[in-house]
Coordinates of C-alpha atoms in Angstrom, one line a residue:
M1 CA 26.4 8.9 -12.8
F2 CA 24.3 11.9 -11.5
F3 CA 22.8 14.7 -13.4
H4 CA 21.6 18.0 -12.0
G5 CA 19.9 21.1 -13.2
G6 CA 22.4 23.9 -13.8
T7 CA 25.1 21.6 -15.0
N8 CA 25.5 23.5 -18.2
S9 CA 24.9 27.0 -16.9
R10 CA 28.6 28.1 -16.8
R11 CA 29.9 26.0 -19.8
L12 CA 27.1 27.3 -22.0
D13 CA 26.7 30.8 -20.7
D14 CA 24.8 32.1 -23.7
Y15 CA 22.0 29.7 -23.0
L16 CA 18.8 30.5 -21.0
D17 CA 18.9 28.0 -18.2
F18 CA 15.5 26.7 -16.9
S19 CA 17.1 23.5 -15.5
A20 CA 18.2 24.9 -12.2
N21 CA 15.6 25.8 -9.6
T22 CA 17.2 29.0 -8.3
S23 CA 15.8 32.4 -7.4
P24 CA 13.9 34.1 -10.3
L25 CA 14.8 37.4 -8.4
G26 CA 18.5 36.7 -8.5
V27 CA 20.7 37.1 -5.4
H28 CA 19.1 38.5 -2.3
K29 CA 20.0 42.2 -2.0
A30 CA 21.4 41.8 1.5
A31 CA 23.8 39.2 0.2
S32 CA 24.9 41.5 -2.6
R33 CA 25.5 44.3 -0.1
A34 CA 27.5 42.0 2.2
L35 CA 29.7 40.6 -0.5
L36 CA 30.4 44.2 -1.7
A37 CA 31.4 45.2 1.8
L38 CA 33.7 42.2 2.0
S39 CA 35.4 43.1 -1.3
L40 CA 36.1 46.6 0.0
D41 CA 37.5 45.4 3.3
P42 CA 38.9 41.9 2.7
G43 CA 41.0 41.9 5.9
I44 CA 38.4 39.8 7.7
L45 CA 39.3 36.9 5.3
A46 CA 42.8 36.7 6.7
S47 CA 41.6 35.0 9.9
Y48 CA 40.1 31.5 10.2
P49 CA 36.2 31.5 10.0
D50 CA 34.2 30.9 13.2
P51 CA 34.1 27.0 13.4
A52 CA 30.9 27.1 15.4
C53 CA 29.1 29.6 13.1
S54 CA 27.9 31.2 16.3
E55 CA 26.3 34.4 14.8
L56 CA 24.8 32.6 11.9
K57 CA 23.1 30.0 14.2
E58 CA 21.9 32.7 16.4
V59 CA 20.0 34.6 13.7
L60 CA 18.7 31.3 12.2
A61 CA 17.3 30.3 15.6
K62 CA 15.6 33.7 15.8
Y63 CA 14.2 33.5 12.3
W64 CA 12.7 30.0 12.7
E65 CA 11.9 30.5 16.5
F66 CA 13.9 27.3 17.0
D67 CA 15.4 26.4 20.3
G68 CA 17.2 23.2 19.3
P69 CA 20.7 22.8 17.9
I70 CA 21.5 24.0 14.4
L71 CA 24.2 22.5 12.2
C72 CA 25.6 24.5 9.3
G73 CA 27.2 23.0 6.2
S74 CA 28.5 23.9 2.8
G75 CA 25.1 23.6 1.2
A76 CA 22.4 21.0 1.8
A77 CA 24.2 18.4 -0.3
D78 CA 27.2 18.7 2.1
L79 CA 25.0 18.0 5.1
T80 CA 23.3 15.2 3.2
Q81 CA 26.6 13.5 2.9
L82 CA 27.5 14.1 6.5
I83 CA 24.2 12.7 7.7
S84 CA 24.6 9.7 5.5
M85 CA 28.1 8.9 6.7
V86 CA 27.1 9.2 10.4
F87 CA 23.7 7.5 10.4
G88 CA 23.6 5.5 7.2
K89 CA 26.7 3.3 7.6
N90 CA 27.1 -0.2 8.9
V91 CA 23.6 -1.3 7.7
S92 CA 23.2 -5.1 8.1
G93 CA 20.6 -7.9 8.3
T94 CA 17.1 -6.9 7.1
A95 CA 17.7 -3.1 7.5
F96 CA 17.9 -0.6 4.6
N97 CA 18.4 3.1 4.3
L98 CA 15.4 4.6 2.6
I99 CA 14.6 7.3 0.0
V100 CA 11.1 8.3 -0.9
E101 CA 11.3 8.8 -4.7
P102 CA 11.3 10.5 -7.1
A103 CA 13.8 12.7 -5.3
F104 CA 17.0 14.7 -5.4
S105 CA 19.8 12.3 -6.7
E106 CA 22.2 13.5 -4.0
Y107 CA 20.4 11.4 -1.4
E108 CA 21.4 8.3 -3.2
N109 CA 24.8 9.7 -4.1
A110 CA 25.5 10.4 -0.4
L111 CA 24.2 7.0 0.8
L112 CA 26.4 5.2 -1.7
M113 CA 29.4 6.7 0.1
A114 CA 28.1 5.2 3.4
C115 CA 26.7 1.8 2.5
D116 CA 26.4 -0.8 -0.3
E117 CA 23.9 -0.1 -3.0
E118 CA 22.0 -3.2 -2.0
K119 CA 21.3 -1.5 1.3
I120 CA 19.5 1.4 -0.3
L121 CA 15.7 1.0 -0.6
H122 CA 13.6 3.3 -2.9
L123 CA 9.9 3.8 -2.0
T124 CA 8.8 5.1 -5.4
L125 CA 5.6 7.0 -5.4
H126 CA 3.2 6.3 -8.3
E127 CA 2.6 8.3 -11.4
K128 CA -1.1 7.5 -11.3
N129 CA -1.2 9.6 -8.0
E130 CA 0.9 12.4 -9.6
F131 CA 3.7 11.3 -7.3
K132 CA 1.9 12.3 -4.2
F133 CA 2.4 10.4 -0.9
T134 CA -0.9 8.6 -0.3
E135 CA -2.4 6.4 2.4
E136 CA -1.3 3.4 0.4
D137 CA 2.3 4.6 0.5
F138 CA 2.1 5.1 4.2
K139 CA 1.1 1.5 4.7
R140 CA 4.1 0.5 2.5
L141 CA 6.3 2.7 4.7
E142 CA 5.0 1.0 7.8
K143 CA 6.2 -2.4 6.6
I144 CA 9.6 -1.1 5.5
L145 CA 10.4 0.7 8.7
S146 CA 9.4 -2.4 10.7
G147 CA 12.3 -4.2 9.1
G148 CA 14.8 -1.6 10.3
V149 CA 15.6 1.7 8.6
P150 CA 18.5 3.7 10.2
L151 CA 18.0 6.7 7.9
M152 CA 15.3 8.0 5.7
F153 CA 15.3 11.0 3.2
M154 CA 12.1 12.7 2.1
A155 CA 11.3 16.2 0.7
S156 CA 8.4 18.6 1.0
P157 CA 8.0 20.3 -1.4
S158 CA 9.2 17.3 -3.3
N159 CA 11.7 17.5 -6.2
P160 CA 10.8 17.4 -9.1
A161 CA 7.0 17.2 -8.5
G162 CA 6.8 20.1 -6.0
N163 CA 4.2 18.2 -3.9
V164 CA 3.8 19.4 -0.3
L165 CA 3.0 16.8 2.3
P166 CA -0.1 17.6 4.5
F167 CA 1.0 18.4 8.1
E168 CA -1.0 15.5 9.4
M169 CA 0.9 13.1 7.1
I170 CA 4.3 14.5 8.1
E171 CA 3.2 14.1 11.8
R172 CA 2.3 10.4 11.2
I173 CA 5.6 9.7 9.4
A174 CA 7.6 11.4 12.1
K175 CA 5.8 9.4 14.8
L176 CA 6.4 6.2 12.9
C177 CA 10.1 7.0 12.6
E178 CA 10.2 7.6 16.3
Q179 CA 8.6 4.2 16.9
W180 CA 11.4 2.5 14.9
N181 CA 14.3 4.9 15.9
T182 CA 14.7 6.0 12.3
V183 CA 16.6 9.3 11.6
F184 CA 14.1 11.2 9.5
V185 CA 15.6 13.9 7.2
L186 CA 12.8 16.2 5.9
D187 CA 14.4 18.2 3.1
S188 CA 12.6 21.6 3.1
C189 CA 15.0 23.5 0.8
F190 CA 12.0 24.7 -1.2
C191 CA 9.6 25.3 1.7
Q192 CA 9.8 29.1 1.6
F193 CA 8.3 29.2 -1.9
S194 CA 5.1 27.7 -0.4
K195 CA 3.1 29.1 2.5
L196 CA 1.8 25.7 3.3
A197 CA 5.2 24.0 3.3
E198 CA 6.8 26.8 5.5
D199 CA 3.8 26.7 7.9
N200 CA 4.3 22.9 8.3
V201 CA 8.0 23.4 9.2
R202 CA 7.1 26.0 11.8
A203 CA 4.4 23.8 13.2
L204 CA 6.9 20.9 13.5
I205 CA 9.4 23.3 15.3
K206 CA 6.7 24.0 18.0
R207 CA 6.7 20.2 18.8
T208 CA 10.5 19.7 18.8
E209 CA 10.5 17.4 21.9
E210 CA 8.1 14.9 20.2
F211 CA 10.4 14.1 17.3
P212 CA 14.1 13.7 18.6
H213 CA 15.0 11.7 15.4
L214 CA 13.9 14.5 13.0
I215 CA 16.2 16.7 11.0
I216 CA 14.9 19.6 8.9
L217 CA 17.2 20.5 6.0
N218 CA 17.3 24.0 4.3
A219 CA 19.8 26.1 2.4
F220 CA 20.4 29.6 1.1
T221 CA 20.7 28.2 -2.4
K222 CA 17.1 28.4 -3.8
F223 CA 15.1 31.1 -2.0
Y224 CA 17.9 33.5 -1.6
G225 CA 19.7 32.9 -5.0
M226 CA 23.1 31.9 -3.4
A227 CA 23.9 28.6 -5.1
G228 CA 27.5 29.6 -5.8
L229 CA 28.2 30.5 -2.1
R230 CA 27.4 27.0 -0.7
L231 CA 25.5 27.5 2.6
G232 CA 23.0 25.2 4.2
Y233 CA 21.8 24.2 7.6
A234 CA 20.0 21.5 9.5
L235 CA 17.6 22.0 12.3
C236 CA 18.3 19.0 14.6
F237 CA 15.5 18.2 16.9
S238 CA 17.8 16.7 19.6
S239 CA 21.3 16.6 20.8
Q240 CA 21.5 12.9 20.3
I241 CA 21.2 13.7 16.6
Y242 CA 23.3 16.9 16.6
N243 CA 26.3 15.7 18.7
P244 CA 27.4 12.8 16.4
L245 CA 27.1 15.1 13.4
V246 CA 29.0 18.0 14.7
N247 CA 31.8 15.6 16.0
A248 CA 32.1 14.2 12.5
M249 CA 32.3 17.5 10.6
R250 CA 35.4 18.8 8.9
P251 CA 36.9 21.8 10.6
W252 CA 36.1 25.2 9.2
T253 CA 33.4 23.9 6.9
I254 CA 31.8 27.3 6.4
S255 CA 33.9 30.1 5.0
T256 CA 33.9 33.6 6.5
D257 CA 32.3 35.1 3.4
A258 CA 29.4 32.5 3.5
Q259 CA 28.8 33.1 7.2
V260 CA 28.9 37.0 6.9
T261 CA 26.6 36.8 3.9
G262 CA 24.1 34.4 5.5
V263 CA 23.9 36.5 8.6
A264 CA 23.1 39.6 6.6
V265 CA 20.4 37.8 4.7
I266 CA 18.6 36.4 7.7
K267 CA 18.8 39.7 9.6
S268 CA 17.3 41.4 6.6
E269 CA 14.5 38.7 6.5
I270 CA 13.8 39.2 10.2
E271 CA 13.5 43.0 9.8
S272 CA 11.3 42.8 6.7
D273 CA 9.2 40.3 4.7
S274 CA 9.4 42.2 1.5
W275 CA 11.7 39.6 -0.2
H276 CA 9.3 36.8 0.9
K277 CA 6.2 38.6 -0.4
Q278 CA 7.9 39.6 -3.7
M279 CA 9.3 36.1 -4.4
R280 CA 6.0 34.3 -3.6
K281 CA 4.0 36.7 -5.7
L282 CA 6.3 36.3 -8.7
V283 CA 6.5 32.5 -8.4
E284 CA 2.7 32.1 -8.0
E285 CA 1.9 34.5 -10.9
E286 CA 4.4 32.9 -13.3
R287 CA 3.5 29.4 -12.3
T288 CA -0.1 30.2 -13.2
Y289 CA 1.0 31.7 -16.5
L290 CA 3.2 28.9 -17.6
S291 CA 0.7 26.2 -16.4
R292 CA -2.0 27.8 -18.4
V293 CA 0.0 28.0 -21.6
F294 CA 1.3 24.4 -21.2
E295 CA -2.2 23.0 -20.7
N296 CA -3.5 25.0 -23.7
L297 CA -0.8 23.2 -25.7
G298 CA -2.0 19.8 -24.5
I299 CA 0.9 19.3 -22.1
K300 CA 0.2 17.6 -18.8
V301 CA 1.0 19.8 -15.8
L302 CA 1.4 18.7 -12.2
N303 CA 0.4 21.5 -9.8
G304 CA 3.3 21.7 -7.3
E305 CA 4.3 24.4 -5.0
G306 CA 8.1 24.8 -5.7
N307 CA 9.7 27.4 -8.0
Y308 CA 9.4 24.8 -10.8
I309 CA 6.8 22.9 -12.8
L310 CA 6.8 19.2 -13.7
I311 CA 5.3 18.5 -17.1
Q312 CA 4.7 15.5 -19.2
L313 CA 4.6 15.4 -23.0
S314 CA 2.4 13.0 -25.0
E315 CA 4.0 10.5 -27.4
T316 CA 2.9 12.6 -30.3
H317 CA 4.5 15.8 -28.8
Q318 CA 7.7 13.8 -28.0
K319 CA 7.9 12.8 -31.7
I320 CA 7.2 16.4 -32.9
A321 CA 10.0 17.7 -30.6
L322 CA 12.5 15.1 -31.7
D323 CA 11.7 15.8 -35.4
F324 CA 12.1 19.5 -34.8
A325 CA 15.6 18.9 -33.2
G326 CA 16.6 16.5 -36.0
S327 CA 15.6 18.9 -38.7
Y328 CA 17.6 21.7 -37.1
V329 CA 20.7 19.5 -36.9
H330 CA 20.2 18.3 -40.5
E331 CA 19.8 21.9 -41.8
K332 CA 22.9 23.0 -39.9
E333 CA 25.0 20.2 -41.3
K334 CA 23.7 20.9 -44.8
K335 CA 24.7 24.5 -44.6
G336 CA 28.1 23.7 -43.1
H337 CA 30.0 26.0 -40.9
N338 CA 32.8 28.5 -41.4
G339 CA 35.0 29.8 -38.6
P340 CA 35.4 28.6 -35.0
K341 CA 32.7 26.2 -33.7
K342 CA 30.6 27.5 -30.8
Q343 CA 29.4 25.2 -28.1
S344 CA 26.1 23.6 -29.0
L345 CA 23.9 21.6 -26.6
V346 CA 21.9 20.4 -29.5
N347 CA 24.8 18.8 -31.3
E348 CA 26.1 17.3 -28.1
V349 CA 22.7 15.8 -27.2
S350 CA 22.0 14.6 -30.7
M351 CA 25.3 12.8 -30.9
D352 CA 24.4 11.2 -27.5
L353 CA 21.3 9.6 -29.1
S354 CA 23.5 6.9 -30.6
E355 CA 24.7 6.0 -27.2
E356 CA 21.7 4.1 -26.1
D357 CA 23.3 3.1 -22.8
S358 CA 23.7 6.7 -21.8
P359 CA 21.4 7.8 -19.0
N360 CA 21.8 11.5 -19.8
P361 CA 18.3 13.0 -19.2
F362 CA 19.2 16.0 -21.4
R363 CA 18.9 13.6 -24.4
A364 CA 15.1 13.9 -24.1
P365 CA 13.3 15.2 -27.2
L366 CA 12.1 18.5 -25.7
C367 CA 15.5 19.2 -24.3
Q368 CA 17.0 18.8 -27.7
A369 CA 14.4 20.9 -29.5
L370 CA 14.7 23.8 -27.0
G371 CA 18.4 23.6 -27.4
T372 CA 18.0 25.0 -30.9
F373 CA 16.6 28.2 -29.2
K374 CA 19.5 28.2 -26.7
I375 CA 17.2 27.1 -23.8
V376 CA 18.0 24.4 -21.3
I377 CA 15.3 22.5 -19.3
R378 CA 15.7 19.5 -17.0
G379 CA 14.8 16.1 -18.5
C380 CA 13.6 13.7 -15.7
S381 CA 14.4 10.3 -17.1
D382 CA 17.0 9.7 -14.4
F383 CA 14.4 10.2 -11.5
Y384 CA 12.9 7.0 -10.1
G385 CA 9.5 6.3 -11.5
M386 CA 9.9 8.7 -14.5
D387 CA 10.8 8.3 -18.2
S388 CA 11.9 10.7 -20.8
S389 CA 8.4 12.1 -21.3
W390 CA 8.8 14.0 -18.0
Y391 CA 10.5 17.4 -17.8
R392 CA 11.1 19.9 -15.0
V393 CA 11.0 23.6 -15.9
S394 CA 12.1 26.2 -13.4
I395 CA 10.1 29.4 -13.0
K396 CA 12.0 32.5 -13.9
N397 CA 10.9 36.2 -14.5
H398 CA 8.1 36.9 -16.9
E399 CA 10.4 38.0 -19.8
E400 CA 12.3 34.8 -19.6
N401 CA 9.2 32.7 -19.2
T402 CA 7.7 34.3 -22.3
H403 CA 10.8 33.5 -24.2
L404 CA 10.4 29.8 -23.2
V405 CA 6.7 29.8 -24.1
H406 CA 7.3 31.2 -27.6
A407 CA 10.0 28.5 -28.2
I408 CA 7.7 25.7 -27.0
E409 CA 4.9 27.0 -29.1
K410 CA 7.1 27.1 -32.3
I411 CA 8.2 23.5 -31.6
L412 CA 4.9 21.9 -30.9
K413 CA 2.8 24.0 -33.4
K414 CA 5.1 23.2 -36.3

């Protein structure tokens, strides 16, 4: 079973959701204008969408200054499944598909559709290194790839830690993958939140011919606030990678409204960098604000570069949070309830505590305690290498972040 941030965002619409790493600025303004225009003149939707996504690919190529083939999909998760089904199947002998962990659970979910669970290997980065990819990890990777790895998933910035791989390390990994004919999927869905990460992608693009097995994933979901529209793309560094993928795609994968909106957003980005500047400024300022508050409360903070922060609570803080949630539920039960019941994340999660086999990360103590304030964050117990003491908190606007801070202070200072 897989859990994602944002799972409760529609079902519990009166909650403040810090579990999904979407744009703190909301939907890109060009996307809003494009959708409004479509609603006023919906006749364009009567025809089939362009199966080749020609105009969208054209503007993406211009934006990234990329000359190679581009594959568009219904979100990055859709492309992850397609890539897995094409390059991750029929694994035999000593070979394994590989995921560098902790990571987005959809890599594993996608691979499970293509191969047996026994043929998925997890290279789990160490907590002692703050989940950063080290020289020791590179040596482990060398041994793994030498046994045969058809497909490998890795992210920069990583999720949930937000670590950005140095360009020199990406280069070494990409060269190693070329040596062993491993398809290397570099998930860069959060790269535009980080100048370093985006510069790395652009530097790789300038050396396309050196890495024919490389695929760079991105999507409109995070940076442009378009999670509900489902639009992603893959920069394929060679036709030998692109052709099998495009031949295996479902017809008309990308709807007309998604294509039109995506084109409008990228054209706007080419014309002006105002969204880029505003987004990075907000995320950097709010990350600094939240990190400082968390550290002052004695919470461990990992300094990543995504639009989210990974934190760890001490055993003492975990107990305080759990006691806080327990006292809330007890008080609510004592008072009773008249009238129709409202949805309550706290009650649901608290009841889950009796189900010890449940992997639900939202059972974690701070998730329960914040639920009493109608706030949702992402517990990380279902990520490889992490337990229930780890939490991922998305970065939102200052007013929302302040609301979160006040809630956490009330919980831990009680």
